[in-house]
Amino acid sequence: MPPLTADLDCALARRDAAGVAGRTETRLLARGDGWTVSDVVCTSGPGDRPFEERHDGVGVAIVAAGSFRYRSEAGRELLTPGALLLGNAGQPFECGHEHGRGDRCVSFHFEPELFDRLAAEAGARPGERRFRHPRIPPLREMAPLVARACAGVAGGRDVAWDELALELAGRAVEVAAGLARGGRLPTLRAEASIARAVRAIEHEPDGDHALEALARGAGLSPFHFLRTFERVTGVTPRQFVLRTRLRAAALGLAAGPARVLDVAYDSGFGDLSNFNRTFRAEFGASPTAYRRRAAPGQRDAGGTTPFSRA
């Protein structure tokens, strides 16, 4: 099980042992001039009533583990690992856990003046400096930034949070401006089926997540499951499984000296050359080069292999 998911499960177990209602715990990771970043763990579940909150500043939160429903004036979406929650300053919002217990986010908050300046520097037109959509799906364009933030929270990497905050703001504006929203919202029953599939993938990235197996677990036909999954999460089941495995691999590379081939197998990749190629396409570096950047001076246990060369 990925470390961020395991940590969330531990928090949920502590909640059960204490017999208390779900709550949100926030740990400040870093702050700068006009921005903060926090590790936010929520232990709410289906029995906890959602309540309305308000974004004090501009919010960009990376979902690191778990899933939840996010509702704002921009719309309603299911937030899944690898996705980004988007919120405008002063905007009311509500988070609900009707489909499962708990989530963990790396939450960035920006003062409106700073964010507006960063958006302008990223080339956004005035009408694009306020998010029109509630989320960015787990897309390749955001994968390197998501992996860096998750590795920092997991403790496997020293992160330059100031650089990451500025990069994330600009990239979020660029990607969000290109998103198009359309079609009908999925039913709550369909959303619940997809949420169960998402959590199964997250808890066991190396499991059997073929389309037919996932559809059978959701009680839907493969065709209906495929269409519903993409509408709910913003990506296809195959893309979601692949990115979940790649994030698990990135965390494994940053966390310790295990051989690259062992990290690949543990993350669900059965073909080493495919892992090497896919990892490079997602993160812009080979597994070995990524490890060197994530944890300078770290070497693979057992020496290098042809697979682990950059």
Coordinates of C-alpha atoms in Angstrom, one line a residue:
M1 CA 0.0 0.0 0.0
P2 CA 1.4 3.5 -0.9
P3 CA 2.7 5.3 2.2
L4 CA 0.3 8.3 1.9
T5 CA -2.7 5.9 1.8
A6 CA -1.2 3.9 4.7
D7 CA -0.9 7.1 6.8
L8 CA -4.5 8.0 6.0
D9 CA -5.6 4.6 7.1
C10 CA -3.7 5.0 10.4
A11 CA -5.5 8.3 11.0
L12 CA -8.9 6.6 10.4
A13 CA -8.0 3.8 12.8
R14 CA -7.1 6.4 15.5
R15 CA -10.5 8.0 14.9
D16 CA -12.3 4.7 15.3
A17 CA -10.3 3.9 18.5
A18 CA -11.2 7.3 20.0
G19 CA -14.9 7.0 18.9
V20 CA -15.1 10.6 17.7
A21 CA -16.6 12.3 14.7
G22 CA -14.5 12.9 11.6
R23 CA -12.4 16.0 11.5
T24 CA -9.7 17.8 9.5
E25 CA -6.1 18.1 10.8
T26 CA -3.8 20.6 9.2
R27 CA 0.0 20.7 9.4
L28 CA 1.8 23.7 8.0
L29 CA 4.6 22.6 5.8
A30 CA 5.9 26.0 4.6
R31 CA 5.0 29.6 4.1
G32 CA 6.3 32.5 2.1
D33 CA 5.3 36.0 1.0
G34 CA 1.7 35.6 0.0
W35 CA 1.5 31.7 0.0
T36 CA 1.3 28.8 2.4
V37 CA 1.3 25.0 1.9
S38 CA -0.2 22.5 4.3
D39 CA -0.6 18.8 4.8
V40 CA -4.4 18.3 5.3
V41 CA -5.8 15.0 6.6
C42 CA -9.6 14.6 6.8
T43 CA -11.1 11.6 8.6
S44 CA -14.7 12.3 7.7
G45 CA -16.9 9.6 6.2
P46 CA -20.4 8.8 5.0
G47 CA -21.9 9.4 8.5
D48 CA -20.4 12.9 8.8
R49 CA -22.5 15.8 7.6
P50 CA -20.7 18.1 5.1
F51 CA -20.5 21.7 6.1
E52 CA -20.0 24.8 4.0
E53 CA -16.6 26.5 4.1
R54 CA -15.0 29.5 2.3
H55 CA -11.7 29.9 0.5
D56 CA -9.8 32.6 2.2
G57 CA -7.5 33.0 -0.7
V58 CA -7.0 31.2 -4.0
G59 CA -6.7 27.4 -3.3
V60 CA -4.9 24.7 -5.3
A61 CA -5.0 21.4 -3.4
I62 CA -3.3 18.2 -4.7
V63 CA -5.3 15.1 -3.7
A64 CA -2.6 12.7 -2.3
A65 CA -4.9 9.9 -1.0
G66 CA -8.6 9.1 -0.6
S67 CA -11.5 10.7 -2.5
F68 CA -14.3 13.1 -1.8
R69 CA -17.0 15.1 -3.5
Y70 CA -16.2 18.8 -3.9
R71 CA -18.9 21.3 -4.7
S72 CA -18.5 25.0 -5.4
E73 CA -20.2 27.6 -7.6
A74 CA -18.1 26.3 -10.4
G75 CA -19.7 22.9 -10.3
R76 CA -19.6 19.4 -8.6
E77 CA -16.8 16.9 -9.1
L78 CA -15.4 13.8 -7.5
L79 CA -11.8 14.5 -6.4
T80 CA -9.5 11.5 -6.7
P81 CA -5.7 10.9 -6.1
G82 CA -3.6 13.0 -8.5
A83 CA -6.4 15.5 -9.2
L84 CA -6.2 19.2 -8.2
L85 CA -9.0 21.0 -6.3
L86 CA -9.4 24.6 -7.5
G87 CA -10.9 27.4 -5.5
N88 CA -11.3 31.1 -6.0
A89 CA -10.8 33.7 -3.2
G90 CA -14.0 34.2 -1.2
Q91 CA -15.7 31.3 -2.9
P92 CA -17.9 29.1 -0.7
F93 CA -17.5 25.3 -1.1
E94 CA -18.5 22.0 0.5
C95 CA -16.6 18.7 0.7
G96 CA -18.5 15.4 1.3
H97 CA -17.5 11.8 1.9
E98 CA -20.6 10.0 0.8
H99 CA -18.6 7.3 -1.0
G100 CA -15.8 6.5 1.4
R101 CA -13.9 7.6 4.5
G102 CA -11.0 10.1 4.6
D103 CA -8.7 12.0 2.3
R104 CA -5.3 13.7 2.4
C105 CA -4.4 16.8 0.4
V106 CA -1.3 18.9 -0.1
S107 CA -3.0 22.3 0.1
F108 CA -1.6 25.5 -1.4
H109 CA -3.2 28.8 -0.6
F110 CA -2.3 32.1 -2.3
E111 CA -3.1 35.7 -1.5
P112 CA -5.3 37.0 -4.4
E113 CA -2.8 39.7 -5.4
L114 CA 0.0 37.2 -5.6
F115 CA -2.0 34.7 -7.6
D116 CA -3.2 37.3 -10.0
R117 CA 0.4 38.4 -10.7
L118 CA 1.5 34.8 -11.1
A119 CA -1.4 34.1 -13.5
A120 CA -0.5 37.2 -15.6
E121 CA 3.1 36.1 -15.7
A122 CA 1.9 32.7 -16.9
G123 CA 0.2 34.4 -19.8
A124 CA -3.4 34.1 -18.6
R125 CA -5.8 36.7 -19.9
P126 CA -7.9 38.6 -17.3
G127 CA -10.9 36.3 -17.7
E128 CA -8.7 33.2 -17.1
R129 CA -7.3 34.3 -13.8
R130 CA -10.4 33.1 -11.9
F131 CA -11.0 29.3 -12.0
R132 CA -14.1 28.4 -14.0
H133 CA -13.9 24.7 -13.1
P134 CA -13.7 23.0 -9.7
R135 CA -10.8 20.6 -10.5
I136 CA -8.0 19.5 -12.8
P137 CA -8.1 15.8 -13.4
P138 CA -5.0 13.6 -12.9
L139 CA -3.4 14.7 -16.1
R140 CA 0.2 14.1 -17.4
E141 CA 0.8 17.8 -17.6
M142 CA 0.5 18.0 -13.8
A143 CA 2.1 14.7 -12.9
P144 CA 5.7 15.9 -12.1
L145 CA 4.4 18.6 -9.8
V146 CA 2.0 16.2 -8.1
A147 CA 4.8 13.7 -7.5
R148 CA 7.1 16.2 -6.0
A149 CA 4.5 17.4 -3.6
C150 CA 3.5 13.9 -2.6
A151 CA 7.2 12.9 -2.1
G152 CA 7.7 15.9 0.1
V153 CA 4.7 15.1 2.3
A154 CA 5.8 11.4 2.5
G155 CA 9.2 12.5 3.8
G156 CA 11.2 10.9 1.0
R157 CA 12.4 14.2 -0.4
D158 CA 13.4 17.7 0.6
V159 CA 11.1 19.9 -1.4
A160 CA 11.8 23.6 -2.3
W161 CA 8.2 24.5 -1.5
D162 CA 8.6 28.1 -2.6
E163 CA 9.6 27.0 -6.1
L164 CA 6.9 24.3 -6.2
A165 CA 4.2 26.8 -5.1
L166 CA 5.0 29.3 -7.8
E167 CA 5.3 26.5 -10.5
L168 CA 2.0 25.0 -9.4
A169 CA 0.1 28.2 -9.6
G170 CA 1.2 29.0 -13.1
R171 CA 0.7 25.5 -14.4
A172 CA -2.7 25.2 -12.8
V173 CA -3.8 28.4 -14.5
E174 CA -2.5 27.2 -17.9
V175 CA -4.2 23.8 -17.7
A176 CA -7.4 25.0 -16.2
A177 CA -7.8 27.5 -19.0
G178 CA -7.8 24.7 -21.5
L179 CA -10.4 22.6 -19.8
A180 CA -13.9 22.4 -21.3
R181 CA -16.9 21.4 -19.3
G182 CA -19.9 19.8 -20.9
G183 CA -22.5 17.0 -20.7
R184 CA -24.7 16.0 -17.8
L185 CA -23.5 15.3 -14.3
P186 CA -23.3 11.6 -13.4
T187 CA -25.9 10.3 -11.1
L188 CA -24.9 9.9 -7.4
R189 CA -25.2 6.2 -7.8
A190 CA -22.8 6.1 -10.7
E191 CA -20.4 8.4 -8.9
A192 CA -20.5 6.1 -5.9
S193 CA -19.6 3.1 -8.1
I194 CA -16.6 5.0 -9.6
A195 CA -15.5 6.1 -6.1
R196 CA -15.3 2.5 -5.0
A197 CA -13.2 1.6 -8.0
V198 CA -10.9 4.5 -7.4
R199 CA -10.3 3.5 -3.8
A200 CA -9.6 -0.1 -4.8
I201 CA -7.0 1.1 -7.3
E202 CA -5.4 3.4 -4.8
H203 CA -5.1 0.8 -2.1
E204 CA -3.6 -1.8 -4.4
P205 CA -1.9 -0.2 -7.4
D206 CA -0.3 -3.5 -8.5
G207 CA -3.7 -5.4 -8.5
D208 CA -5.7 -6.7 -11.4
H209 CA -7.4 -3.5 -12.7
A210 CA -8.3 -4.6 -16.2
L211 CA -11.4 -2.8 -17.6
E212 CA -13.6 -5.9 -17.3
A213 CA -12.6 -6.6 -13.7
L214 CA -13.2 -3.0 -12.7
A215 CA -16.5 -2.9 -14.4
R216 CA -17.6 -6.1 -12.8
G217 CA -16.7 -4.8 -9.4
A218 CA -18.8 -1.7 -10.1
G219 CA -21.7 -3.7 -11.3
L220 CA -21.6 -2.0 -14.7
S221 CA -21.0 -3.1 -18.3
P222 CA -17.5 -2.3 -19.5
F223 CA -18.8 0.2 -22.0
H224 CA -20.9 2.0 -19.4
F225 CA -18.1 1.8 -16.8
L226 CA -15.6 3.3 -19.2
R227 CA -17.9 6.3 -20.1
T228 CA -18.9 6.9 -16.5
F229 CA -15.3 6.6 -15.1
E230 CA -14.0 9.2 -17.6
R231 CA -16.9 11.6 -16.9
V232 CA -16.4 11.3 -13.1
T233 CA -12.6 11.4 -12.9
G234 CA -11.6 13.2 -16.1
V235 CA -9.4 10.4 -17.4
T236 CA -9.9 6.8 -18.6
P237 CA -9.6 3.8 -16.2
R238 CA -6.3 2.8 -17.9
Q239 CA -4.9 6.4 -17.5
F240 CA -5.9 6.5 -13.9
V241 CA -4.4 3.1 -13.1
L242 CA -1.2 4.0 -14.9
R243 CA -0.8 7.3 -13.1
T244 CA -1.6 5.7 -9.7
R245 CA 1.2 3.2 -10.4
L246 CA 3.6 5.9 -11.5
R247 CA 3.0 8.0 -8.4
A248 CA 3.6 4.9 -6.3
A249 CA 6.8 4.3 -8.2
A250 CA 8.0 7.9 -7.8
L251 CA 7.4 7.7 -4.0
G252 CA 9.2 4.5 -3.8
L253 CA 12.2 5.9 -5.7
A254 CA 12.3 8.9 -3.5
A255 CA 11.9 7.1 -0.2
G256 CA 14.6 4.5 -0.2
P257 CA 17.4 2.5 -1.9
A258 CA 15.4 -0.4 -3.3
R259 CA 16.4 -1.5 -6.8
V260 CA 14.6 0.3 -9.5
L261 CA 13.3 -3.1 -10.9
D262 CA 11.8 -3.9 -7.5
V263 CA 10.1 -0.6 -7.4
A264 CA 8.7 -1.2 -10.8
Y265 CA 7.4 -4.7 -9.9
D266 CA 6.0 -3.5 -6.6
S267 CA 4.1 -0.7 -8.4
G268 CA 2.4 -3.1 -10.8
F269 CA 4.7 -3.0 -13.8
G270 CA 5.6 -6.4 -15.2
D271 CA 7.7 -5.2 -18.1
L272 CA 10.9 -3.3 -17.1
S273 CA 11.5 -1.6 -20.5
N274 CA 7.8 -0.4 -20.5
F275 CA 8.2 1.0 -17.0
N276 CA 11.4 2.9 -18.0
R277 CA 9.7 4.3 -21.1
T278 CA 6.5 5.2 -19.4
F279 CA 8.1 6.8 -16.3
R280 CA 10.3 9.0 -18.6
A281 CA 7.2 10.1 -20.6
E282 CA 5.4 11.0 -17.4
F283 CA 8.1 12.7 -15.4
G284 CA 10.6 13.8 -18.0
A285 CA 13.4 11.7 -16.6
S286 CA 14.5 8.0 -16.3
P287 CA 13.8 6.3 -12.9
T288 CA 17.5 6.6 -12.0
A289 CA 17.7 10.3 -12.9
Y290 CA 14.5 11.0 -11.0
R291 CA 15.9 9.2 -7.9
R292 CA 19.1 11.2 -8.1
R293 CA 17.2 14.5 -8.1
A294 CA 14.8 13.3 -5.4
A295 CA 17.4 12.0 -3.0
P296 CA 20.9 13.1 -4.0
G297 CA 23.6 10.6 -3.1
Q298 CA 21.2 7.6 -3.0
R299 CA 22.2 4.4 -4.9
D300 CA 20.1 1.4 -5.8
A301 CA 20.6 -1.6 -3.4
G302 CA 22.6 -4.2 -5.1
G303 CA 24.3 -1.8 -7.6
T304 CA 23.1 -0.6 -11.0
T305 CA 21.4 -2.7 -13.6
P306 CA 20.9 -2.1 -17.4
F307 CA 17.3 -1.2 -16.5
S308 CA 18.3 1.5 -14.1
R309 CA 20.7 3.4 -16.3
A310 CA 19.5 6.9 -17.4

